[in-house]
PDB file of C-alpha atoms and ligand atoms in Angstrom:
ATOM      1  CA  MET A 222      -0.076  -0.145   0.059  1.00  0.00           C
ATOM      2  CA  ALA A 223       2.870   2.415   0.672  1.00  0.00           C
ATOM      3  CA  GLU A 224       4.374   1.790  -2.709  1.00  0.00           C
ATOM      4  CA  ALA A 225       0.749   3.133  -4.200  1.00  0.00           C
ATOM      5  CA  GLY A 226       0.941   6.517  -2.763  1.00  0.00           C
ATOM      6  CA  LYS A 227      -2.041   6.681  -3.250  1.00  0.00           C
ATOM      7  CA  PRO A 228      -5.393   5.612  -0.886  1.00  0.00           C
ATOM      8  CA  LEU A 229      -6.524   2.271  -1.801  1.00  0.00           C
ATOM      9  CA  GLY A 230      -9.641   0.373  -1.482  1.00  0.00           C
ATOM     10  CA  ALA A 231      -9.941  -2.579  -0.866  1.00  0.00           C
ATOM     11  CA  TYR A 232     -10.956  -3.871  -3.813  1.00  0.00           C
ATOM     12  CA  ASP A 233      -7.353  -2.558  -5.568  1.00  0.00           C
ATOM     13  CA  ILE A 234      -5.692  -4.155  -2.489  1.00  0.00           C
ATOM     14  CA  ALA A 235      -6.964  -7.463  -3.526  1.00  0.00           C
ATOM     15  CA  GLU A 236      -6.445  -7.097  -7.318  1.00  0.00           C
ATOM     16  CA  ARG A 237      -2.526  -5.722  -6.660  1.00  0.00           C
ATOM     17  CA  LEU A 238      -1.943  -8.899  -4.613  1.00  0.00           C
ATOM     18  CA  SER A 239      -3.233 -11.408  -6.552  1.00  0.00           C
ATOM     19  CA  GLY A 240      -1.571 -11.860 -10.152  1.00  0.00           C
ATOM     20  CA  ALA A 241       0.934 -14.524 -10.698  1.00  0.00           C
ATOM     21  CA  GLY A 242      -1.430 -17.602 -10.709  1.00  0.00           C
ATOM     22  CA  ARG A 243      -2.174 -15.718  -7.094  1.00  0.00           C
ATOM     23  CA  ARG A 244      -6.076 -14.429  -5.848  1.00  0.00           C
ATOM     24  CA  VAL A 245      -6.179 -12.901  -2.743  1.00  0.00           C
ATOM     25  CA  ALA A 246     -10.026 -12.600  -1.292  1.00  0.00           C
ATOM     26  CA  ALA A 247     -11.154  -9.348  -1.096  1.00  0.00           C
ATOM     27  CA  VAL A 248     -12.360 -10.789   2.271  1.00  0.00           C
ATOM     28  CA  SER A 249      -8.630 -11.598   3.471  1.00  0.00           C
ATOM     29  CA  VAL A 250      -8.037  -8.096   2.891  1.00  0.00           C
ATOM     30  CA  TYR A 251     -10.535  -6.711   4.973  1.00  0.00           C
ATOM     31  CA  ARG A 252      -9.533  -9.064   7.592  1.00  0.00           C
ATOM     32  CA  ALA A 253      -5.721  -7.482   7.632  1.00  0.00           C
ATOM     33  CA  LEU A 254      -6.811  -4.045   6.966  1.00  0.00           C
ATOM     34  CA  ASP A 255      -8.994  -4.399  10.347  1.00  0.00           C
ATOM     35  CA  PHE A 256      -5.671  -5.401  12.041  1.00  0.00           C
ATOM     36  CA  LEU A 257      -3.580  -2.687  10.842  1.00  0.00           C
ATOM     37  CA  THR A 258      -6.325   0.333  11.315  1.00  0.00           C
ATOM     38  CA  GLU A 259      -6.793  -1.103  14.781  1.00  0.00           C
ATOM     39  CA  HIS A 260      -2.947  -1.233  15.718  1.00  0.00           C
ATOM     40  CA  ASP A 261      -2.493   2.249  13.847  1.00  0.00           C
ATOM     41  CA  LEU A 262      -0.379   1.023  10.846  1.00  0.00           C
ATOM     42  CA  VAL A 263      -3.113   1.944   8.183  1.00  0.00           C
ATOM     43  CA  HIS A 264      -6.102   4.649   8.744  1.00  0.00           C
ATOM     44  CA  ARG A 265      -9.627   4.146   6.948  1.00  0.00           C
ATOM     45  CA  ILE A 266     -10.543   7.347   5.181  1.00  0.00           C
ATOM     46  CA  ALA A 267     -14.009   6.877   5.489  1.00  0.00           C
ATOM     47  CA  SER A 268     -15.476   9.650   2.675  1.00  0.00           C
ATOM     48  CA  ARG A 269     -13.233   7.481   0.557  1.00  0.00           C
ATOM     49  CA  ASN A 270     -13.628   4.027   2.011  1.00  0.00           C
ATOM     50  CA  ALA A 271     -10.270   3.807   1.248  1.00  0.00           C
ATOM     51  CA  PHE A 272      -7.006   3.149   3.454  1.00  0.00           C
ATOM     52  CA  VAL A 273      -3.506   4.936   4.067  1.00  0.00           C
ATOM     53  CA  PRO A 274      -0.860   3.471   5.525  1.00  0.00           C
ATOM     54  CA  CYS A 275       0.423   5.303   8.172  1.00  0.00           C
ATOM     55  CA  ALA A 276       4.297   5.572   9.787  1.00  0.00           C
ATOM     56  CA  HIS A 277       3.220   7.973  12.232  1.00  0.00           C
ATOM     57  CA  ALA A 278       3.480   5.950  15.822  1.00  0.00           C
ATOM     58  CA  HIS A 279       0.870   8.406  16.966  1.00  0.00           C
ATOM     59  CA  GLY A 280      -0.969   7.033  20.227  1.00  0.00           C
ATOM     60  CA  GLU A 281      -4.632   7.985  21.218  1.00  0.00           C
ATOM     61  CA  GLY A 282      -5.532  11.425  21.511  1.00  0.00           C
ATOM     62  CA  ALA A 283      -3.231  12.968  18.343  1.00  0.00           C
ATOM     63  CA  GLY A 284      -6.491  14.312  16.797  1.00  0.00           C
ATOM     64  CA  LEU A 285      -5.896  12.854  13.528  1.00  0.00           C
ATOM     65  CA  VAL A 286      -6.625  15.753  10.505  1.00  0.00           C
ATOM     66  CA  PHE A 287      -6.759  14.362   7.197  1.00  0.00           C
ATOM     67  CA  MET A 288      -6.120  16.660   4.487  1.00  0.00           C
ATOM     68  CA  ILE A 289      -7.716  15.256   1.238  1.00  0.00           C
ATOM     69  CA  CYS A 290      -6.925  17.156  -2.318  1.00  0.00           C
ATOM     70  CA  ARG A 291      -9.276  17.237  -4.291  1.00  0.00           C
ATOM     71  CA  SER A 292      -7.158  17.636  -7.936  1.00  0.00           C
ATOM     72  CA  CYS A 293      -4.488  14.916  -7.209  1.00  0.00           C
ATOM     73  CA  GLY A 294      -6.674  13.153  -4.407  1.00  0.00           C
ATOM     74  CA  GLY A 295      -3.611  12.735  -2.557  1.00  0.00           C
ATOM     75  CA  ILE A 296      -4.009  12.564   1.966  1.00  0.00           C
ATOM     76  CA  ASP A 297      -1.813  14.358   3.624  1.00  0.00           C
ATOM     77  CA  GLU A 298      -1.714  13.783   7.272  1.00  0.00           C
ATOM     78  CA  THR A 299      -1.324  15.186  10.188  1.00  0.00           C
ATOM     79  CA  THR A 300      -1.961  15.449  13.965  1.00  0.00           C
ATOM     80  CA  SER A 301      -4.013  18.235  16.478  1.00  0.00           C
ATOM     81  CA  PRO A 302      -4.294  17.461  19.960  1.00  0.00           C
ATOM     82  CA  GLU A 303      -5.952  21.098  20.066  1.00  0.00           C
ATOM     83  CA  ILE A 304      -8.613  19.628  17.887  1.00  0.00           C
ATOM     84  CA  GLU A 305      -8.684  16.674  20.161  1.00  0.00           C
ATOM     85  CA  ASP A 306      -9.357  18.531  22.874  1.00  0.00           C
ATOM     86  CA  GLN A 307     -11.826  20.733  22.004  1.00  0.00           C
ATOM     87  CA  LEU A 308     -13.960  18.044  20.240  1.00  0.00           C
ATOM     88  CA  GLY A 309     -13.446  15.832  22.980  1.00  0.00           C
ATOM     89  CA  ARG A 310     -14.818  18.523  24.949  1.00  0.00           C
ATOM     90  CA  THR A 311     -17.709  19.018  22.372  1.00  0.00           C
ATOM     91  CA  LEU A 312     -18.628  15.853  21.830  1.00  0.00           C
ATOM     92  CA  ALA A 313     -19.391  15.145  26.100  1.00  0.00           C
ATOM     93  CA  ARG A 314     -21.275  17.855  26.070  1.00  0.00           C
ATOM     94  CA  ALA A 315     -23.772  16.866  23.778  1.00  0.00           C
ATOM     95  CA  GLY A 316     -23.511  13.676  25.384  1.00  0.00           C
ATOM     96  CA  PHE A 317     -22.137  11.745  22.691  1.00  0.00           C
ATOM     97  CA  ARG A 318     -19.035   8.955  22.839  1.00  0.00           C
ATOM     98  CA  PRO A 319     -17.113   9.041  19.407  1.00  0.00           C
ATOM     99  CA  ALA A 320     -15.936   5.461  17.944  1.00  0.00           C
ATOM    100  CA  SER A 321     -13.176   7.188  16.059  1.00  0.00           C
ATOM    101  CA  ARG A 322     -12.175  11.146  15.821  1.00  0.00           C
ATOM    102  CA  ILE A 323     -11.064  11.314  12.463  1.00  0.00           C
ATOM    103  CA  LEU A 324     -11.464  14.607  10.691  1.00  0.00           C
ATOM    104  CA  GLU A 325     -11.286  14.456   7.301  1.00  0.00           C
ATOM    105  CA  VAL A 326     -10.796  17.841   5.594  1.00  0.00           C
ATOM    106  CA  GLU A 327     -11.049  18.525   1.665  1.00  0.00           C
ATOM    107  CA  GLY A 328      -9.226  20.698  -0.517  1.00  0.00           C
ATOM    108  CA  GLU A 329      -6.416  21.574  -2.209  1.00  0.00           C
ATOM    109  CA  CYS A 330      -3.118  20.306  -1.084  1.00  0.00           C
ATOM    110  CA  GLU A 331       0.594  22.372  -1.517  1.00  0.00           C
ATOM    111  CA  ALA A 332       1.570  20.768  -4.471  1.00  0.00           C
ATOM    112  CA  CYS A 333      -1.445  21.435  -6.293  1.00  0.00           C
ATOM    113  CA  LEU A 334      -1.418  24.974  -5.320  1.00  0.00           C
ATOM    114  CA  GLN A 335       1.857  25.778  -6.474  1.00  0.00           C
ATOM    115  CA  ARG A 336       1.204  24.008  -9.924  1.00  0.00           C
ATOM    116  CA  GLU A 337      -1.608  25.971  -9.968  1.00  0.00           C
ATOM    117  CA  ALA A 338       0.479  29.626  -8.573  1.00  0.00           C
ATOM    118  CA  ALA A 339       2.778  28.547 -11.556  1.00  0.00           C
ATOM    119  CA  SER A 340       0.298  28.026 -14.040  1.00  0.00           C
TER     120      SER A 340
HETATM  121 ZN1   ZN B 602      -1.362   7.988  11.366  1.00  0.00          ZN
HETATM  122 ZN1   ZN B 603      -3.530  17.767  -4.416  1.00  0.00          ZN
END
């Protein structure tokens, strides 16, 4: 997945792992992704139904923010403890217990903005 440099869906991954007479079932990919997601080695991008590898060893409460570029489809990851803090308080006030606290923000990435500015 790291090779692709792009978020991949479970079926894309199964497709890539298959070949040379081998067939990888999507079910086993899902199972592997579940495990990886649980251990924060991979993040699930809900709005894209895709998965991105994660090399950061951030633990709980990191305040994950994903920046999804609408132009190139790239996904960057950053962390914000401040947001995690605020969001936690806001959700607690609303009496809501989140299963995940991942923010996904759509827009244009730095590379695309620079390309745009240069043209
Ligand atoms: Zn991460
Ligand atoms: Zn971009």
